[in-house]
PDB file of C-alpha atoms in Angstrom:
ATOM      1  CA  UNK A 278      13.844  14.270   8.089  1.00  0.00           C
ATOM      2  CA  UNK A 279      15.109  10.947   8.483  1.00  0.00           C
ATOM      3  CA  UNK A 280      15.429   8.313   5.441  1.00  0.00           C
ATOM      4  CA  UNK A 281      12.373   6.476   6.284  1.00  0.00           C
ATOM      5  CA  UNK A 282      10.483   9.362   6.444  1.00  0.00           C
ATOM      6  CA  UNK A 283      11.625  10.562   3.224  1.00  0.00           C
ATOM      7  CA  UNK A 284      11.008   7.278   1.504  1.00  0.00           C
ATOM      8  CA  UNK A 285       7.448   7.377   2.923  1.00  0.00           C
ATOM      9  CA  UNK A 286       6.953  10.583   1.095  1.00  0.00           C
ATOM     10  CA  UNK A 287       8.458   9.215  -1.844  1.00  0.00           C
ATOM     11  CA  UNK A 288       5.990   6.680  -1.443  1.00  0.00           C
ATOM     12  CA  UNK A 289       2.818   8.249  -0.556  1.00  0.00           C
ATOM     13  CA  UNK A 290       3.642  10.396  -3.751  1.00  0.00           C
ATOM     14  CA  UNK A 291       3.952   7.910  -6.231  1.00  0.00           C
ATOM     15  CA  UNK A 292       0.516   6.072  -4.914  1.00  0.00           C
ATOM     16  CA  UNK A 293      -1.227   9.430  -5.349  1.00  0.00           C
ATOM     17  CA  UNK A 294       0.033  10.068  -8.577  1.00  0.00           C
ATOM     18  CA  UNK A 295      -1.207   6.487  -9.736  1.00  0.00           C
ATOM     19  CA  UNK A 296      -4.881   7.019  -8.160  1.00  0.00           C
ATOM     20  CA  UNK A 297      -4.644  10.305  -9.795  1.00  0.00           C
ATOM     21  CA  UNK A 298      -3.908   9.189 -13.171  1.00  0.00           C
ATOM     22  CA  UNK A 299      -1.068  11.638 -13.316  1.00  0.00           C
ATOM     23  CA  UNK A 300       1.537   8.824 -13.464  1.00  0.00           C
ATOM     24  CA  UNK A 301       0.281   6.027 -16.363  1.00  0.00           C
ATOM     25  CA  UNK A 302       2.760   3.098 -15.756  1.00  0.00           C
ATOM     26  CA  UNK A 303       4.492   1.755 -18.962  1.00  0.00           C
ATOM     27  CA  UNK A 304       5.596  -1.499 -19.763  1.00  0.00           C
ATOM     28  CA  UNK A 305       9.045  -0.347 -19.089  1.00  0.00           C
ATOM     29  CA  UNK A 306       8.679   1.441 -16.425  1.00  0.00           C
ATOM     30  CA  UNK A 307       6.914  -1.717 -14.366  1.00  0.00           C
ATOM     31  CA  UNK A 308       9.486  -4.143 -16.027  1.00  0.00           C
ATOM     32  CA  UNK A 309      12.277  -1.786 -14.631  1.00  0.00           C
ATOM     33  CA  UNK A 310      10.704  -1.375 -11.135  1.00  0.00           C
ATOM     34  CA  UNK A 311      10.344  -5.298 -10.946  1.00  0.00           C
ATOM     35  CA  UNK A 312      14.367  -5.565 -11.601  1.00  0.00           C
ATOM     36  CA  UNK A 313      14.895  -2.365  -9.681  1.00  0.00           C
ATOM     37  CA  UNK A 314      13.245  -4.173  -6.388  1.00  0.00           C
ATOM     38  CA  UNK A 315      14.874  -7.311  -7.236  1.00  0.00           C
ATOM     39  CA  UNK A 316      18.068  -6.081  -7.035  1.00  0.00           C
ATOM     40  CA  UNK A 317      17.764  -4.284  -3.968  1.00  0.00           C
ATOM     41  CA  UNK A 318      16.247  -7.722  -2.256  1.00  0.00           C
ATOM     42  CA  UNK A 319      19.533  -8.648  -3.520  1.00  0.00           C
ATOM     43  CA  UNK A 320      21.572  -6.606  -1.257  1.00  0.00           C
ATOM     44  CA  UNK A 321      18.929  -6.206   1.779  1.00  0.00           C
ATOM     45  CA  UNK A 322      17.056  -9.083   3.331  1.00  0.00           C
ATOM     46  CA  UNK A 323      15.218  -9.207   6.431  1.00  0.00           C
ATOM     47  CA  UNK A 324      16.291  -7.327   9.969  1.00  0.00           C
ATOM     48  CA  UNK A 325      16.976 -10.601  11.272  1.00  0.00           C
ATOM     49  CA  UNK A 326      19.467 -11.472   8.116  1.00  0.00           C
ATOM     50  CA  UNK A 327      20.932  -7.639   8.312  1.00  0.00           C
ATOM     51  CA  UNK A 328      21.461  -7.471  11.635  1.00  0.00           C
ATOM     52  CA  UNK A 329      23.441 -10.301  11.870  1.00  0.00           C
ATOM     53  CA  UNK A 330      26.286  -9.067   9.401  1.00  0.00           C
ATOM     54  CA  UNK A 331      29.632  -7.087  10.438  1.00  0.00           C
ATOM     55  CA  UNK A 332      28.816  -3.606   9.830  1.00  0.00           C
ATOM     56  CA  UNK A 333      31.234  -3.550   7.296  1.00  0.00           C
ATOM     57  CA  UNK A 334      29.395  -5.740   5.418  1.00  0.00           C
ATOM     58  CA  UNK A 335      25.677  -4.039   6.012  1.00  0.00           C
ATOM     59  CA  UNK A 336      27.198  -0.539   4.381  1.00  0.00           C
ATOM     60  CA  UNK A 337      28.567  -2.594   1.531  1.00  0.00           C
ATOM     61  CA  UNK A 338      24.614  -3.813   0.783  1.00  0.00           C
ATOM     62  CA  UNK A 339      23.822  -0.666   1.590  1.00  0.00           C
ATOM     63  CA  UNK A 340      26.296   1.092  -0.622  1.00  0.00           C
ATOM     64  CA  UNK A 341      25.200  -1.181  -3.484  1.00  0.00           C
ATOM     65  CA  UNK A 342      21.426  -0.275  -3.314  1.00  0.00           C
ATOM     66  CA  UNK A 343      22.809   3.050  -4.630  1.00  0.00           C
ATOM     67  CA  UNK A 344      24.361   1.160  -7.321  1.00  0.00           C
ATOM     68  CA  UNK A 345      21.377  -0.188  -7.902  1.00  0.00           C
ATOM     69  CA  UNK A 346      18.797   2.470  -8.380  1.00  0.00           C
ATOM     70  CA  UNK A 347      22.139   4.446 -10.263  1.00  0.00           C
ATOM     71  CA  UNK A 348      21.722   2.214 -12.621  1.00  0.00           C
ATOM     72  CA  UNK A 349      17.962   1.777 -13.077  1.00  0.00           C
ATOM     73  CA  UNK A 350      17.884   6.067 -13.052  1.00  0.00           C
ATOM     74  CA  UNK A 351      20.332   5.769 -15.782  1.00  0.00           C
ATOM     75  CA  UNK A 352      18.200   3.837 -17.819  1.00  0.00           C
ATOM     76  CA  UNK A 353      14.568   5.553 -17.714  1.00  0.00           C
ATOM     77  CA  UNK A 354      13.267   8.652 -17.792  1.00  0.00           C
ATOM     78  CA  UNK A 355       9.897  10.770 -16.470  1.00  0.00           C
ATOM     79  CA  UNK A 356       8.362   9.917 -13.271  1.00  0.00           C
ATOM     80  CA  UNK A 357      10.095   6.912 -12.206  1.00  0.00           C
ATOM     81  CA  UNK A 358      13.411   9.039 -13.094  1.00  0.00           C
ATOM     82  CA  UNK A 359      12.476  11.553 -10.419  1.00  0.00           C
ATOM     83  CA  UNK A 360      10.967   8.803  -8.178  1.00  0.00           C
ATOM     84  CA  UNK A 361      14.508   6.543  -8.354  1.00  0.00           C
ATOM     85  CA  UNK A 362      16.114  10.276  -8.149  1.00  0.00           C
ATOM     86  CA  UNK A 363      14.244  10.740  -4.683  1.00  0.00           C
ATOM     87  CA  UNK A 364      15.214   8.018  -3.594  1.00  0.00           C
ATOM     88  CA  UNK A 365      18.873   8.370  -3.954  1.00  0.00           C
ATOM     89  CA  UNK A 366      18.804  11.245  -2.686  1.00  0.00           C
ATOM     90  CA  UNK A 367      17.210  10.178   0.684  1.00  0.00           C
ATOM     91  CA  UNK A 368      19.731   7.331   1.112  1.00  0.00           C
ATOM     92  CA  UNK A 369      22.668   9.832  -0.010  1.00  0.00           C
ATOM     93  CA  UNK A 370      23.564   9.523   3.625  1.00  0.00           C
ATOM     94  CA  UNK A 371      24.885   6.734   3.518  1.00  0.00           C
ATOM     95  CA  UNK A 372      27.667   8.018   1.006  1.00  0.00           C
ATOM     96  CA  UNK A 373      29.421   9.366   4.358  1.00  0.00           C
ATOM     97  CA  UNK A 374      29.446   6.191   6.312  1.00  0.00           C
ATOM     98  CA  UNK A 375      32.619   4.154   6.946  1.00  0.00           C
ATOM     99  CA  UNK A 376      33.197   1.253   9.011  1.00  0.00           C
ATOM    100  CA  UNK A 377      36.767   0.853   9.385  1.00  0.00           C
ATOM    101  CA  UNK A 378      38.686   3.123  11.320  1.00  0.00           C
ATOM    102  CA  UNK A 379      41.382   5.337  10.228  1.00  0.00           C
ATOM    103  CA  UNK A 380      44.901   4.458  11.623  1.00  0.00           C
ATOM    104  CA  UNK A 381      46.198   8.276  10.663  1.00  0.00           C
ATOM    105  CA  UNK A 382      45.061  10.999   8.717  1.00  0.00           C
ATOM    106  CA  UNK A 383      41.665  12.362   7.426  1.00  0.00           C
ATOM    107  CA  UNK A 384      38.673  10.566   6.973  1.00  0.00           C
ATOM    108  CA  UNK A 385      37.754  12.707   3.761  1.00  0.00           C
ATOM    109  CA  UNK A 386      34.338  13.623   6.288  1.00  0.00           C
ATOM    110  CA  UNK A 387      33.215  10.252   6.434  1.00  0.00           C
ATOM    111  CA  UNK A 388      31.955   9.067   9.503  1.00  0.00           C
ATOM    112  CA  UNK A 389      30.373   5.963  11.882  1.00  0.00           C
ATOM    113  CA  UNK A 390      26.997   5.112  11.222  1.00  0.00           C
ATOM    114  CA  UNK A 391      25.568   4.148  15.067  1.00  0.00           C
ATOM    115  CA  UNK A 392      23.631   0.391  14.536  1.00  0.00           C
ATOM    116  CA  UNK A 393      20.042   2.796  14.470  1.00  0.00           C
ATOM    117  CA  UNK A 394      21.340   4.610  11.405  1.00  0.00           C
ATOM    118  CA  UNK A 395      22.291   1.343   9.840  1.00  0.00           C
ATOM    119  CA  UNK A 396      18.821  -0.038  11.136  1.00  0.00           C
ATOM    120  CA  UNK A 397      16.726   3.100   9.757  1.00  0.00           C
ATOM    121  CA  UNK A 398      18.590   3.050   6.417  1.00  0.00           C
ATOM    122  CA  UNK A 399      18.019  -0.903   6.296  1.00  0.00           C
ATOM    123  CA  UNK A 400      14.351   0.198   6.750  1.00  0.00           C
ATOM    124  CA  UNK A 401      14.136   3.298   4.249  1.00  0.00           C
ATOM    125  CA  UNK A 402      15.505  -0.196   1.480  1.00  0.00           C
ATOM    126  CA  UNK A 403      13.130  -2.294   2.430  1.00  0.00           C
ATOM    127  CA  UNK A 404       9.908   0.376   1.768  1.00  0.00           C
ATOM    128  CA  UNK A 405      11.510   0.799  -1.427  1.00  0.00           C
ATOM    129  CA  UNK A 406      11.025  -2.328  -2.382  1.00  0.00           C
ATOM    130  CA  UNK A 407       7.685  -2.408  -1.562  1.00  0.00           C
ATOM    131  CA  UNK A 408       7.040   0.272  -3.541  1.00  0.00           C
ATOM    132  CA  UNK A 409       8.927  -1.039  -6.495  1.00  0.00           C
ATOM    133  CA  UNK A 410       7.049  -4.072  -6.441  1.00  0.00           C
ATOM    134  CA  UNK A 411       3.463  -1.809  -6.519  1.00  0.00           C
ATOM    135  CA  UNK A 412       4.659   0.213  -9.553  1.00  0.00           C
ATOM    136  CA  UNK A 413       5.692  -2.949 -10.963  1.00  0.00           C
ATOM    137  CA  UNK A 414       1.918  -4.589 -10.471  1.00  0.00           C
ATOM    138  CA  UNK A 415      -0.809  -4.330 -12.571  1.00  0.00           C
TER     139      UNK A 415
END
């Protein structure tokens, strides 16, 4: 399953467990979502902005959207915990991307991302913020 696909399940999962009244939003969860999708606006714009960047640069934002929902998982608990936790994990990835090549040696199993992967995983960001910014609303 691909990262989009994953975050769409992510997704889906979190609207049904809203509707359902399973998941009751706190006042710190929404305030953490808000920063949570802030910061990864931060590091991901638009295709159009993305696209345009050395690759090097576009797995550096996307390396620090993991930074980012590290540390808002590191700072809640309950159901956005295992939501930011899913999430992680479907951009984990990523974690095995490099963009310069190596001269000699081993690569410690990193590899090249192909401009689709970079695209998709661009993507997979981008529907987390949107989601963010739901569990964030009232």
């Amino acid at each position: 399953m691909d990262m989009r696909r994953i975050v769409a399940v992510l997704a889906e999962e979190a609207e049904q467990q809203v509707q359902d009244q399973i998941w009751h939003r706190t006042p710190s969860d929404r305030a953490l979502a808000l920063e949570t999708e802030a910061g990864l606006r931060n590091v991901v714009g638009p295709p159009e902005v993305q696209e345009a960047l050395p690759q090097i640069d576009r797995l550096e934002h996307l390396r620090e959207t993991l930074a980012v929902l590290a540390i808002s998982l590191a700072r809640t608990h309950g159901r956005l915990a295992w939501f930011l936790s899913g999430a992680i994990n479907a951009l984990e990835p990523i974690l095995r991307w490099r963009a310069m090549p190596a001269d000699r040696g081993g690569t410690f199993g990193t590899v090249f991302a192909s401009p689709e992967e970079y695209a998709e995983a661009e993507q997979a960001v981008r529907r987390l913020q949107d989601i963010l910014a739901w569990i964030a609303a009232e």
